[in-house]
Every structure is written in C-alpha cells, then in structure tokens.
Amino acid sequence: MKVTKMVCLGDSIVWGFPYGPQYSWVGIAAGVLVFPMINRGINGETAEDLHARFQRDVIACAPSHVFIMVGTNDASINVPLESYQDGILKMNGEASLHGITPILGLPIPSSDKWLEGRLEKYRSWLKVFSSANCVGLVDFSPVMLSPEKTVNRECYTDEVHPSKTGYRSMASLFVEFCRGYLK
C-alpha cells in the first residue's frame, strides 16, 4: 500500500482556515512524510461540492491515495444523512475505479451541540462504511478532545476550526496513522 502521492480533499479544516494551507495539518504533515501531499481543501465545501470537483482535483493529479474529509458544512446547512452518504459513496467509487486508494477522515468534533448532533450521525455512518468496505479511516477526535471528552479549547479558534495547536495535533496524528497504516 505504498503511497506515491496523496491528494487531501476537503473543506476549510483541510485547507487550514483561518491561517492558510501552510499552517494546515496537511501542510505540516507534508513536511514530515516522505511522499507528496496536495492540499485540495476549499472553505465552505460540502460532500456534494467535493464530488463535483473530484475529476479535476483528484483524478487529474493521478495520486495513489486520496484522503477525503468533509461534513462540517453539510451539517451546518442540515444536509440529510442520505445526501451526505451519496457524495462519499460516489467519491469512494470513483477513486477505486481509477486505482486510487481512498482514506476517509471523520469530521472533527464541534462545541456547537446542534452541529455536533448532526456530525455524530455522519461519523457513525462513516465508521460502519469504512469497516464494512475495508477503507482506511482517520479519527482526529483523540487529539481534539480533552480527557473529559469535551472539545479542547486550546485546539480551536471557534466552534469548528482548529487553532495552530489543533492543526499541529492533527498533523501528528495523521503522520502516526500513515506510518502505521501505509507501510
């Protein structure tokens, strides 16, 4: 399962909002890992938006792997679980069709209780889907939550976006995942 190139597809949490891609977890991890990582995060995107640009931003780059993490914007505009699932399933299928290994990321925790309730539905489905289909899954929550399992305020700038501390923590977890999963 050697990685030759990875595209990281997602929303503002992949892009690195509010700091920019060089401070994102993708940018930080790319400085440590031995394979190229392309940041294709765009602020405000949903699973449907990611699917719409999958050909241009993933397939055209000819990566060996694609990391897909999305859901916060879907949850914030109340996208039904079935619509969210549809976007993920289409991207997973297109990746596999083109010989690209998909890896999914769980949306990170939010301190907004309403949003968190929606995100938990997406996360639950992603866990079942990834397990049933042998798709790699990255859960950033261990580094974004306090020991009491509440949002670690040091890791966030607002209810949903990581701080520089949060992005560094996410990068460390992702590097650890890659070293164990992508040997």
Short mmCIF file of N, CA and C in Angstrom, two decimals:
data_model
loop_
_atom_site.label_atom_id
_atom_site.label_comp_id
_atom_site.label_asym_id
_atom_site.label_seq_id
_atom_site.Cartn_x
_atom_site.Cartn_y
_atom_site.Cartn_z
N MET A 1 0.83 -1.18 0.00
CA MET A 1 0.00 0.00 0.00
C MET A 1 0.88 1.26 0.00
N LYS A 2 1.94 1.21 -0.75
CA LYS A 2 2.88 2.33 -0.79
C LYS A 2 2.25 3.57 -1.39
N VAL A 3 2.49 4.69 -0.74
CA VAL A 3 1.96 5.97 -1.21
C VAL A 3 3.00 6.63 -2.10
N THR A 4 2.58 7.02 -3.30
CA THR A 4 3.47 7.78 -4.17
C THR A 4 3.08 9.25 -4.18
N LYS A 5 1.78 9.50 -4.00
CA LYS A 5 1.26 10.86 -3.94
C LYS A 5 -0.13 10.79 -3.29
N MET A 6 -0.44 11.76 -2.44
CA MET A 6 -1.76 11.80 -1.81
C MET A 6 -2.40 13.16 -2.02
N VAL A 7 -3.66 13.13 -2.46
CA VAL A 7 -4.47 14.34 -2.52
C VAL A 7 -5.35 14.35 -1.28
N CYS A 8 -5.36 15.46 -0.57
CA CYS A 8 -6.22 15.63 0.60
C CYS A 8 -7.36 16.55 0.20
N LEU A 9 -8.54 15.98 0.08
CA LEU A 9 -9.72 16.67 -0.42
C LEU A 9 -10.65 17.00 0.74
N GLY A 10 -11.09 18.25 0.82
CA GLY A 10 -11.98 18.59 1.91
C GLY A 10 -12.42 20.04 1.91
N ASP A 11 -12.78 20.48 3.11
CA ASP A 11 -13.30 21.83 3.32
C ASP A 11 -12.26 22.70 4.02
N SER A 12 -12.70 23.69 4.76
CA SER A 12 -11.78 24.63 5.42
C SER A 12 -10.86 23.96 6.43
N ILE A 13 -11.29 22.85 7.00
CA ILE A 13 -10.47 22.16 8.01
C ILE A 13 -9.31 21.43 7.34
N VAL A 14 -9.46 21.07 6.09
CA VAL A 14 -8.34 20.54 5.30
C VAL A 14 -7.49 21.71 4.78
N TRP A 15 -8.14 22.77 4.32
CA TRP A 15 -7.42 23.92 3.76
C TRP A 15 -6.53 24.61 4.80
N GLY A 16 -7.02 24.70 6.04
CA GLY A 16 -6.23 25.34 7.09
C GLY A 16 -6.78 26.66 7.58
N PHE A 17 -8.08 26.88 7.41
CA PHE A 17 -8.72 28.12 7.86
C PHE A 17 -8.52 28.31 9.36
N PRO A 18 -8.21 29.48 9.85
CA PRO A 18 -8.11 30.77 9.18
C PRO A 18 -6.68 31.15 8.77
N TYR A 19 -5.75 30.24 8.89
CA TYR A 19 -4.33 30.57 8.71
C TYR A 19 -3.80 30.38 7.30
N GLY A 20 -4.32 29.40 6.59
CA GLY A 20 -3.83 29.10 5.25
C GLY A 20 -3.21 27.72 5.17
N PRO A 21 -3.05 27.21 3.94
CA PRO A 21 -2.57 25.84 3.74
C PRO A 21 -1.22 25.53 4.39
N GLN A 22 -0.31 26.51 4.46
CA GLN A 22 1.00 26.21 5.05
C GLN A 22 0.90 25.88 6.54
N TYR A 23 -0.17 26.32 7.20
CA TYR A 23 -0.37 26.05 8.62
C TYR A 23 -1.39 24.94 8.87
N SER A 24 -1.93 24.37 7.80
CA SER A 24 -2.92 23.31 7.92
C SER A 24 -2.25 22.02 8.40
N TRP A 25 -3.06 21.08 8.85
CA TRP A 25 -2.49 19.78 9.24
C TRP A 25 -1.87 19.11 8.02
N VAL A 26 -2.44 19.35 6.83
CA VAL A 26 -1.87 18.77 5.60
C VAL A 26 -0.48 19.34 5.35
N GLY A 27 -0.35 20.65 5.43
CA GLY A 27 0.94 21.29 5.20
C GLY A 27 2.00 20.86 6.20
N ILE A 28 1.60 20.74 7.44
CA ILE A 28 2.55 20.31 8.49
C ILE A 28 2.96 18.86 8.27
N ALA A 29 1.97 17.98 8.01
CA ALA A 29 2.28 16.56 7.79
C ALA A 29 3.14 16.36 6.54
N ALA A 30 2.89 17.17 5.51
CA ALA A 30 3.67 17.05 4.27
C ALA A 30 5.15 17.34 4.51
N GLY A 31 5.45 18.15 5.50
CA GLY A 31 6.84 18.45 5.83
C GLY A 31 7.55 17.31 6.53
N VAL A 32 6.79 16.32 6.98
CA VAL A 32 7.35 15.19 7.73
C VAL A 32 7.34 13.90 6.90
N LEU A 33 6.27 13.69 6.18
CA LEU A 33 6.11 12.45 5.42
C LEU A 33 6.97 12.49 4.16
N VAL A 34 7.27 11.30 3.63
CA VAL A 34 8.21 11.20 2.52
C VAL A 34 7.54 11.15 1.15
N PHE A 35 6.24 11.39 1.11
CA PHE A 35 5.54 11.41 -0.17
C PHE A 35 4.85 12.76 -0.35
N PRO A 36 4.64 13.18 -1.60
CA PRO A 36 3.96 14.46 -1.84
C PRO A 36 2.51 14.43 -1.38
N MET A 37 2.08 15.52 -0.76
CA MET A 37 0.69 15.68 -0.35
C MET A 37 0.17 16.97 -0.98
N ILE A 38 -0.96 16.87 -1.65
CA ILE A 38 -1.57 18.02 -2.32
C ILE A 38 -2.81 18.42 -1.54
N ASN A 39 -2.85 19.66 -1.10
CA ASN A 39 -3.99 20.16 -0.33
C ASN A 39 -5.05 20.69 -1.29
N ARG A 40 -6.19 20.01 -1.30
CA ARG A 40 -7.32 20.43 -2.12
C ARG A 40 -8.53 20.71 -1.22
N GLY A 41 -8.27 21.42 -0.11
CA GLY A 41 -9.35 21.88 0.74
C GLY A 41 -9.86 23.22 0.23
N ILE A 42 -11.16 23.41 0.28
CA ILE A 42 -11.77 24.69 -0.09
C ILE A 42 -12.78 25.05 0.99
N ASN A 43 -12.66 26.26 1.50
CA ASN A 43 -13.56 26.73 2.55
C ASN A 43 -15.01 26.64 2.11
N GLY A 44 -15.87 26.18 3.02
CA GLY A 44 -17.30 26.17 2.80
C GLY A 44 -17.84 25.00 1.99
N GLU A 45 -17.01 24.05 1.62
CA GLU A 45 -17.44 22.97 0.74
C GLU A 45 -18.21 21.87 1.49
N THR A 46 -19.08 21.19 0.72
CA THR A 46 -19.85 20.05 1.21
C THR A 46 -19.42 18.79 0.45
N ALA A 47 -19.95 17.65 0.85
CA ALA A 47 -19.63 16.41 0.15
C ALA A 47 -20.03 16.50 -1.33
N GLU A 48 -21.15 17.13 -1.61
CA GLU A 48 -21.58 17.30 -3.00
C GLU A 48 -20.58 18.16 -3.78
N ASP A 49 -20.08 19.22 -3.14
CA ASP A 49 -19.09 20.08 -3.80
C ASP A 49 -17.80 19.31 -4.09
N LEU A 50 -17.36 18.51 -3.13
CA LEU A 50 -16.15 17.71 -3.33
C LEU A 50 -16.33 16.75 -4.50
N HIS A 51 -17.49 16.11 -4.55
CA HIS A 51 -17.73 15.17 -5.64
C HIS A 51 -17.72 15.89 -6.99
N ALA A 52 -18.27 17.10 -7.03
CA ALA A 52 -18.33 17.86 -8.28
C ALA A 52 -16.94 18.19 -8.83
N ARG A 53 -15.96 18.31 -7.96
CA ARG A 53 -14.61 18.64 -8.42
C ARG A 53 -13.63 17.47 -8.31
N PHE A 54 -14.14 16.27 -8.09
CA PHE A 54 -13.30 15.10 -7.88
C PHE A 54 -12.42 14.79 -9.09
N GLN A 55 -12.98 14.87 -10.28
CA GLN A 55 -12.21 14.62 -11.50
C GLN A 55 -11.03 15.59 -11.60
N ARG A 56 -11.32 16.87 -11.46
CA ARG A 56 -10.30 17.92 -11.61
C ARG A 56 -9.26 17.89 -10.49
N ASP A 57 -9.71 17.76 -9.25
CA ASP A 57 -8.81 17.92 -8.12
C ASP A 57 -8.18 16.63 -7.61
N VAL A 58 -8.71 15.49 -8.02
CA VAL A 58 -8.12 14.22 -7.57
C VAL A 58 -7.65 13.40 -8.76
N ILE A 59 -8.55 12.95 -9.58
CA ILE A 59 -8.19 12.04 -10.67
C ILE A 59 -7.14 12.66 -11.60
N ALA A 60 -7.28 13.92 -11.92
CA ALA A 60 -6.32 14.59 -12.81
C ALA A 60 -4.91 14.66 -12.20
N CYS A 61 -4.81 14.56 -10.89
CA CYS A 61 -3.49 14.59 -10.22
C CYS A 61 -2.82 13.22 -10.19
N ALA A 62 -3.55 12.18 -10.55
CA ALA A 62 -3.04 10.80 -10.58
C ALA A 62 -2.35 10.39 -9.29
N PRO A 63 -3.02 10.54 -8.14
CA PRO A 63 -2.39 10.12 -6.88
C PRO A 63 -2.57 8.61 -6.66
N SER A 64 -1.79 8.06 -5.78
CA SER A 64 -2.00 6.68 -5.37
C SER A 64 -3.09 6.61 -4.30
N HIS A 65 -3.25 7.70 -3.54
CA HIS A 65 -4.21 7.76 -2.43
C HIS A 65 -4.94 9.09 -2.43
N VAL A 66 -6.19 9.06 -1.95
CA VAL A 66 -6.94 10.29 -1.70
C VAL A 66 -7.49 10.22 -0.28
N PHE A 67 -7.29 11.29 0.45
CA PHE A 67 -7.85 11.43 1.79
C PHE A 67 -9.03 12.37 1.67
N ILE A 68 -10.20 11.92 2.10
CA ILE A 68 -11.44 12.69 1.97
C ILE A 68 -11.98 12.99 3.37
N MET A 69 -12.10 14.27 3.70
CA MET A 69 -12.70 14.66 4.98
C MET A 69 -13.62 15.85 4.75
N VAL A 70 -14.89 15.65 5.06
CA VAL A 70 -15.91 16.67 4.85
C VAL A 70 -17.08 16.37 5.78
N GLY A 71 -17.89 17.37 6.04
CA GLY A 71 -19.09 17.12 6.83
C GLY A 71 -19.55 18.30 7.67
N THR A 72 -18.62 19.16 8.09
CA THR A 72 -19.00 20.27 8.96
C THR A 72 -19.96 21.22 8.25
N ASN A 73 -19.68 21.55 7.01
CA ASN A 73 -20.59 22.44 6.27
C ASN A 73 -21.89 21.73 5.93
N ASP A 74 -21.82 20.45 5.60
CA ASP A 74 -23.03 19.67 5.35
C ASP A 74 -23.95 19.74 6.57
N ALA A 75 -23.36 19.49 7.73
CA ALA A 75 -24.14 19.50 8.98
C ALA A 75 -24.70 20.88 9.26
N SER A 76 -23.92 21.92 8.99
CA SER A 76 -24.36 23.29 9.32
C SER A 76 -25.54 23.74 8.46
N ILE A 77 -25.67 23.17 7.26
CA ILE A 77 -26.82 23.53 6.41
C ILE A 77 -27.85 22.40 6.39
N ASN A 78 -27.70 21.47 7.33
CA ASN A 78 -28.70 20.41 7.55
C ASN A 78 -28.87 19.48 6.35
N VAL A 79 -27.76 19.10 5.71
CA VAL A 79 -27.81 18.14 4.61
C VAL A 79 -28.23 16.78 5.19
N PRO A 80 -29.26 16.16 4.61
CA PRO A 80 -29.68 14.85 5.12
C PRO A 80 -28.55 13.82 5.04
N LEU A 81 -28.55 12.90 5.97
CA LEU A 81 -27.53 11.85 6.01
C LEU A 81 -27.43 11.13 4.66
N GLU A 82 -28.56 10.86 4.03
CA GLU A 82 -28.56 10.13 2.76
C GLU A 82 -27.82 10.90 1.66
N SER A 83 -27.97 12.21 1.64
CA SER A 83 -27.28 13.04 0.64
C SER A 83 -25.78 13.06 0.91
N TYR A 84 -25.42 13.17 2.19
CA TYR A 84 -24.01 13.12 2.58
C TYR A 84 -23.40 11.79 2.16
N GLN A 85 -24.10 10.70 2.48
CA GLN A 85 -23.64 9.36 2.13
C GLN A 85 -23.42 9.24 0.62
N ASP A 86 -24.36 9.77 -0.15
CA ASP A 86 -24.29 9.69 -1.61
C ASP A 86 -22.99 10.30 -2.13
N GLY A 87 -22.62 11.49 -1.61
CA GLY A 87 -21.38 12.13 -2.04
C GLY A 87 -20.16 11.29 -1.70
N ILE A 88 -20.12 10.77 -0.49
CA ILE A 88 -18.98 9.94 -0.07
C ILE A 88 -18.91 8.66 -0.90
N LEU A 89 -20.05 8.02 -1.11
CA LEU A 89 -20.07 6.77 -1.89
C LEU A 89 -19.59 7.00 -3.32
N LYS A 90 -20.03 8.10 -3.93
CA LYS A 90 -19.60 8.41 -5.30
C LYS A 90 -18.10 8.66 -5.37
N MET A 91 -17.56 9.42 -4.42
CA MET A 91 -16.11 9.67 -4.44
C MET A 91 -15.33 8.40 -4.19
N ASN A 92 -15.78 7.58 -3.25
CA ASN A 92 -15.11 6.32 -2.95
C ASN A 92 -15.10 5.43 -4.20
N GLY A 93 -16.24 5.37 -4.88
CA GLY A 93 -16.34 4.56 -6.09
C GLY A 93 -15.45 5.06 -7.22
N GLU A 94 -15.44 6.37 -7.43
CA GLU A 94 -14.60 6.93 -8.49
C GLU A 94 -13.11 6.72 -8.19
N ALA A 95 -12.74 6.86 -6.93
CA ALA A 95 -11.34 6.62 -6.56
C ALA A 95 -10.97 5.18 -6.89
N SER A 96 -11.77 4.25 -6.43
CA SER A 96 -11.49 2.84 -6.67
C SER A 96 -11.45 2.50 -8.16
N LEU A 97 -12.37 3.08 -8.92
CA LEU A 97 -12.43 2.86 -10.37
C LEU A 97 -11.13 3.30 -11.05
N HIS A 98 -10.48 4.32 -10.52
CA HIS A 98 -9.25 4.85 -11.11
C HIS A 98 -7.98 4.34 -10.39
N GLY A 99 -8.12 3.31 -9.58
CA GLY A 99 -6.96 2.72 -8.91
C GLY A 99 -6.37 3.59 -7.82
N ILE A 100 -7.19 4.47 -7.28
CA ILE A 100 -6.75 5.37 -6.20
C ILE A 100 -7.32 4.83 -4.89
N THR A 101 -6.46 4.65 -3.91
CA THR A 101 -6.90 4.14 -2.61
C THR A 101 -7.51 5.27 -1.79
N PRO A 102 -8.82 5.13 -1.45
CA PRO A 102 -9.44 6.17 -0.63
C PRO A 102 -9.19 5.95 0.86
N ILE A 103 -9.04 7.04 1.57
CA ILE A 103 -8.96 7.05 3.03
C ILE A 103 -9.94 8.13 3.47
N LEU A 104 -10.76 7.82 4.46
CA LEU A 104 -11.75 8.77 4.94
C LEU A 104 -11.32 9.37 6.28
N GLY A 105 -11.69 10.62 6.49
CA GLY A 105 -11.47 11.28 7.76
C GLY A 105 -12.79 11.60 8.41
N LEU A 106 -12.91 11.33 9.69
CA LEU A 106 -14.12 11.71 10.41
C LEU A 106 -14.12 13.21 10.63
N PRO A 107 -15.27 13.87 10.44
CA PRO A 107 -15.34 15.30 10.77
C PRO A 107 -14.94 15.50 12.24
N ILE A 108 -14.16 16.54 12.49
CA ILE A 108 -13.68 16.77 13.86
C ILE A 108 -14.83 17.24 14.75
N PRO A 109 -14.70 17.04 16.06
CA PRO A 109 -15.75 17.46 17.00
C PRO A 109 -15.99 18.97 16.95
N SER A 110 -17.21 19.35 17.32
CA SER A 110 -17.60 20.75 17.40
C SER A 110 -18.15 21.04 18.79
N SER A 111 -17.95 22.26 19.27
CA SER A 111 -18.53 22.64 20.56
C SER A 111 -19.97 23.11 20.43
N ASP A 112 -20.46 23.24 19.19
CA ASP A 112 -21.86 23.59 18.96
C ASP A 112 -22.69 22.31 19.08
N LYS A 113 -23.54 22.24 20.09
CA LYS A 113 -24.27 21.00 20.37
C LYS A 113 -25.19 20.56 19.23
N TRP A 114 -25.89 21.51 18.58
CA TRP A 114 -26.76 21.14 17.47
C TRP A 114 -25.93 20.57 16.32
N LEU A 115 -24.84 21.26 15.99
CA LEU A 115 -23.97 20.81 14.91
C LEU A 115 -23.36 19.45 15.25
N GLU A 116 -22.93 19.29 16.48
CA GLU A 116 -22.31 18.04 16.91
C GLU A 116 -23.28 16.86 16.77
N GLY A 117 -24.55 17.10 17.05
CA GLY A 117 -25.55 16.04 16.88
C GLY A 117 -25.64 15.58 15.44
N ARG A 118 -25.58 16.51 14.50
CA ARG A 118 -25.62 16.17 13.08
C ARG A 118 -24.32 15.46 12.67
N LEU A 119 -23.19 16.00 13.14
CA LEU A 119 -21.90 15.40 12.79
C LEU A 119 -21.79 13.97 13.29
N GLU A 120 -22.34 13.70 14.45
CA GLU A 120 -22.24 12.35 15.02
C GLU A 120 -22.94 11.33 14.12
N LYS A 121 -24.03 11.73 13.46
CA LYS A 121 -24.71 10.83 12.52
C LYS A 121 -23.79 10.51 11.33
N TYR A 122 -23.11 11.54 10.83
CA TYR A 122 -22.18 11.32 9.72
C TYR A 122 -21.04 10.41 10.17
N ARG A 123 -20.48 10.69 11.35
CA ARG A 123 -19.36 9.89 11.85
C ARG A 123 -19.76 8.43 12.03
N SER A 124 -20.93 8.20 12.62
CA SER A 124 -21.38 6.82 12.85
C SER A 124 -21.47 6.06 11.54
N TRP A 125 -22.03 6.71 10.52
CA TRP A 125 -22.13 6.05 9.23
C TRP A 125 -20.75 5.80 8.61
N LEU A 126 -19.87 6.79 8.68
CA LEU A 126 -18.52 6.63 8.13
C LEU A 126 -17.78 5.46 8.78
N LYS A 127 -17.95 5.29 10.08
CA LYS A 127 -17.29 4.18 10.79
C LYS A 127 -17.80 2.84 10.27
N VAL A 128 -19.12 2.70 10.14
CA VAL A 128 -19.70 1.46 9.64
C VAL A 128 -19.27 1.21 8.19
N PHE A 129 -19.36 2.24 7.35
CA PHE A 129 -18.99 2.10 5.94
C PHE A 129 -17.53 1.70 5.79
N SER A 130 -16.64 2.40 6.49
CA SER A 130 -15.20 2.11 6.33
C SER A 130 -14.87 0.70 6.82
N SER A 131 -15.47 0.29 7.91
CA SER A 131 -15.22 -1.06 8.43
C SER A 131 -15.74 -2.13 7.46
N ALA A 132 -16.96 -1.95 6.96
CA ALA A 132 -17.58 -2.93 6.05
C ALA A 132 -16.86 -3.01 4.71
N ASN A 133 -16.20 -1.92 4.31
CA ASN A 133 -15.57 -1.87 2.98
C ASN A 133 -14.05 -1.82 3.03
N CYS A 134 -13.47 -2.04 4.19
CA CYS A 134 -12.01 -2.04 4.36
C CYS A 134 -11.38 -0.75 3.84
N VAL A 135 -12.00 0.38 4.15
CA VAL A 135 -11.49 1.69 3.76
C VAL A 135 -10.81 2.29 4.99
N GLY A 136 -9.61 2.81 4.82
CA GLY A 136 -8.90 3.44 5.93
C GLY A 136 -9.71 4.59 6.50
N LEU A 137 -9.60 4.79 7.80
CA LEU A 137 -10.37 5.83 8.48
C LEU A 137 -9.48 6.52 9.52
N VAL A 138 -9.49 7.84 9.47
CA VAL A 138 -8.71 8.63 10.43
C VAL A 138 -9.69 9.37 11.34
N ASP A 139 -9.51 9.19 12.64
CA ASP A 139 -10.32 9.86 13.65
C ASP A 139 -9.42 10.83 14.41
N PHE A 140 -9.61 12.12 14.18
CA PHE A 140 -8.80 13.14 14.83
C PHE A 140 -9.29 13.49 16.24
N SER A 141 -10.44 12.96 16.65
CA SER A 141 -11.01 13.36 17.93
C SER A 141 -10.09 13.12 19.14
N PRO A 142 -9.27 12.07 19.17
CA PRO A 142 -8.42 11.90 20.35
C PRO A 142 -7.50 13.10 20.64
N VAL A 143 -7.11 13.84 19.60
CA VAL A 143 -6.22 14.99 19.83
C VAL A 143 -7.00 16.30 19.92
N MET A 144 -8.29 16.27 19.62
CA MET A 144 -9.10 17.49 19.64
C MET A 144 -10.00 17.58 20.87
N LEU A 145 -10.06 16.50 21.65
CA LEU A 145 -10.89 16.46 22.84
C LEU A 145 -10.05 16.44 24.10
N SER A 146 -10.61 16.94 25.19
CA SER A 146 -9.95 16.90 26.50
C SER A 146 -10.10 15.49 27.07
N PRO A 147 -9.39 15.19 28.16
CA PRO A 147 -9.56 13.88 28.80
C PRO A 147 -11.01 13.61 29.22
N GLU A 148 -11.78 14.69 29.44
CA GLU A 148 -13.20 14.54 29.82
C GLU A 148 -14.09 14.35 28.60
N LYS A 149 -13.50 14.25 27.40
CA LYS A 149 -14.21 14.06 26.13
C LYS A 149 -15.04 15.28 25.73
N THR A 150 -14.60 16.46 26.14
CA THR A 150 -15.19 17.70 25.66
C THR A 150 -14.18 18.35 24.73
N VAL A 151 -14.66 19.31 23.92
CA VAL A 151 -13.77 19.99 22.98
C VAL A 151 -12.65 20.69 23.75
N ASN A 152 -11.41 20.43 23.35
CA ASN A 152 -10.25 21.07 23.96
C ASN A 152 -10.13 22.47 23.37
N ARG A 153 -10.46 23.48 24.14
CA ARG A 153 -10.49 24.86 23.66
C ARG A 153 -9.15 25.33 23.10
N GLU A 154 -8.05 24.77 23.58
CA GLU A 154 -6.73 25.15 23.06
C GLU A 154 -6.55 24.72 21.61
N CYS A 155 -7.35 23.77 21.17
CA CYS A 155 -7.23 23.22 19.82
C CYS A 155 -8.14 23.89 18.81
N TYR A 156 -8.92 24.90 19.24
CA TYR A 156 -9.90 25.53 18.37
C TYR A 156 -9.81 27.05 18.41
N THR A 157 -10.16 27.68 17.26
CA THR A 157 -10.29 29.14 17.20
C THR A 157 -11.74 29.56 17.38
N ASP A 158 -12.67 28.65 17.08
CA ASP A 158 -14.11 28.89 17.21
C ASP A 158 -14.76 27.53 17.45
N GLU A 159 -16.05 27.39 17.15
CA GLU A 159 -16.74 26.12 17.41
C GLU A 159 -16.29 24.97 16.51
N VAL A 160 -15.68 25.28 15.37
CA VAL A 160 -15.36 24.21 14.42
C VAL A 160 -13.94 24.23 13.85
N HIS A 161 -13.26 25.38 13.83
CA HIS A 161 -11.96 25.46 13.16
C HIS A 161 -10.81 25.30 14.15
N PRO A 162 -9.84 24.48 13.77
CA PRO A 162 -8.68 24.29 14.64
C PRO A 162 -7.82 25.54 14.77
N SER A 163 -7.17 25.64 15.90
CA SER A 163 -6.13 26.65 16.14
C SER A 163 -4.83 26.10 15.58
N LYS A 164 -3.77 26.87 15.67
CA LYS A 164 -2.47 26.33 15.23
C LYS A 164 -2.10 25.11 16.06
N THR A 165 -2.42 25.13 17.35
CA THR A 165 -2.18 23.96 18.21
C THR A 165 -2.99 22.77 17.71
N GLY A 166 -4.25 23.02 17.35
CA GLY A 166 -5.10 21.95 16.83
C GLY A 166 -4.57 21.37 15.54
N TYR A 167 -4.14 22.23 14.61
CA TYR A 167 -3.60 21.74 13.34
C TYR A 167 -2.32 20.94 13.56
N ARG A 168 -1.45 21.39 14.47
CA ARG A 168 -0.24 20.62 14.76
C ARG A 168 -0.59 19.25 15.35
N SER A 169 -1.58 19.22 16.23
CA SER A 169 -2.01 17.95 16.83
C SER A 169 -2.59 17.02 15.77
N MET A 170 -3.39 17.58 14.89
CA MET A 170 -3.96 16.77 13.80
C MET A 170 -2.87 16.22 12.91
N ALA A 171 -1.88 17.04 12.59
CA ALA A 171 -0.77 16.60 11.74
C ALA A 171 -0.02 15.46 12.39
N SER A 172 0.26 15.56 13.67
CA SER A 172 0.97 14.49 14.38
C SER A 172 0.18 13.18 14.32
N LEU A 173 -1.12 13.27 14.54
CA LEU A 173 -1.94 12.07 14.49
C LEU A 173 -1.96 11.49 13.08
N PHE A 174 -2.04 12.35 12.06
CA PHE A 174 -2.06 11.86 10.68
C PHE A 174 -0.73 11.20 10.31
N VAL A 175 0.36 11.79 10.73
CA VAL A 175 1.67 11.18 10.46
C VAL A 175 1.75 9.80 11.11
N GLU A 176 1.29 9.71 12.34
CA GLU A 176 1.29 8.42 13.04
C GLU A 176 0.41 7.40 12.29
N PHE A 177 -0.75 7.84 11.85
CA PHE A 177 -1.63 6.97 11.07
C PHE A 177 -0.90 6.47 9.82
N CYS A 178 -0.29 7.38 9.07
CA CYS A 178 0.39 7.00 7.83
C CYS A 178 1.52 6.02 8.08
N ARG A 179 2.27 6.23 9.13
CA ARG A 179 3.39 5.33 9.43
C ARG A 179 2.92 3.94 9.81
N GLY A 180 1.73 3.84 10.40
CA GLY A 180 1.20 2.53 10.78
C GLY A 180 0.38 1.87 9.68
N TYR A 181 -0.46 2.64 9.02
CA TYR A 181 -1.40 2.11 8.05
C TYR A 181 -0.81 1.98 6.64
N LEU A 182 0.03 2.91 6.28
CA LEU A 182 0.52 2.96 4.90
C LEU A 182 1.95 2.48 4.77
N LYS A 183 2.28 1.41 5.43
CA LYS A 183 3.65 0.89 5.39
C LYS A 183 4.01 0.43 4.01
#
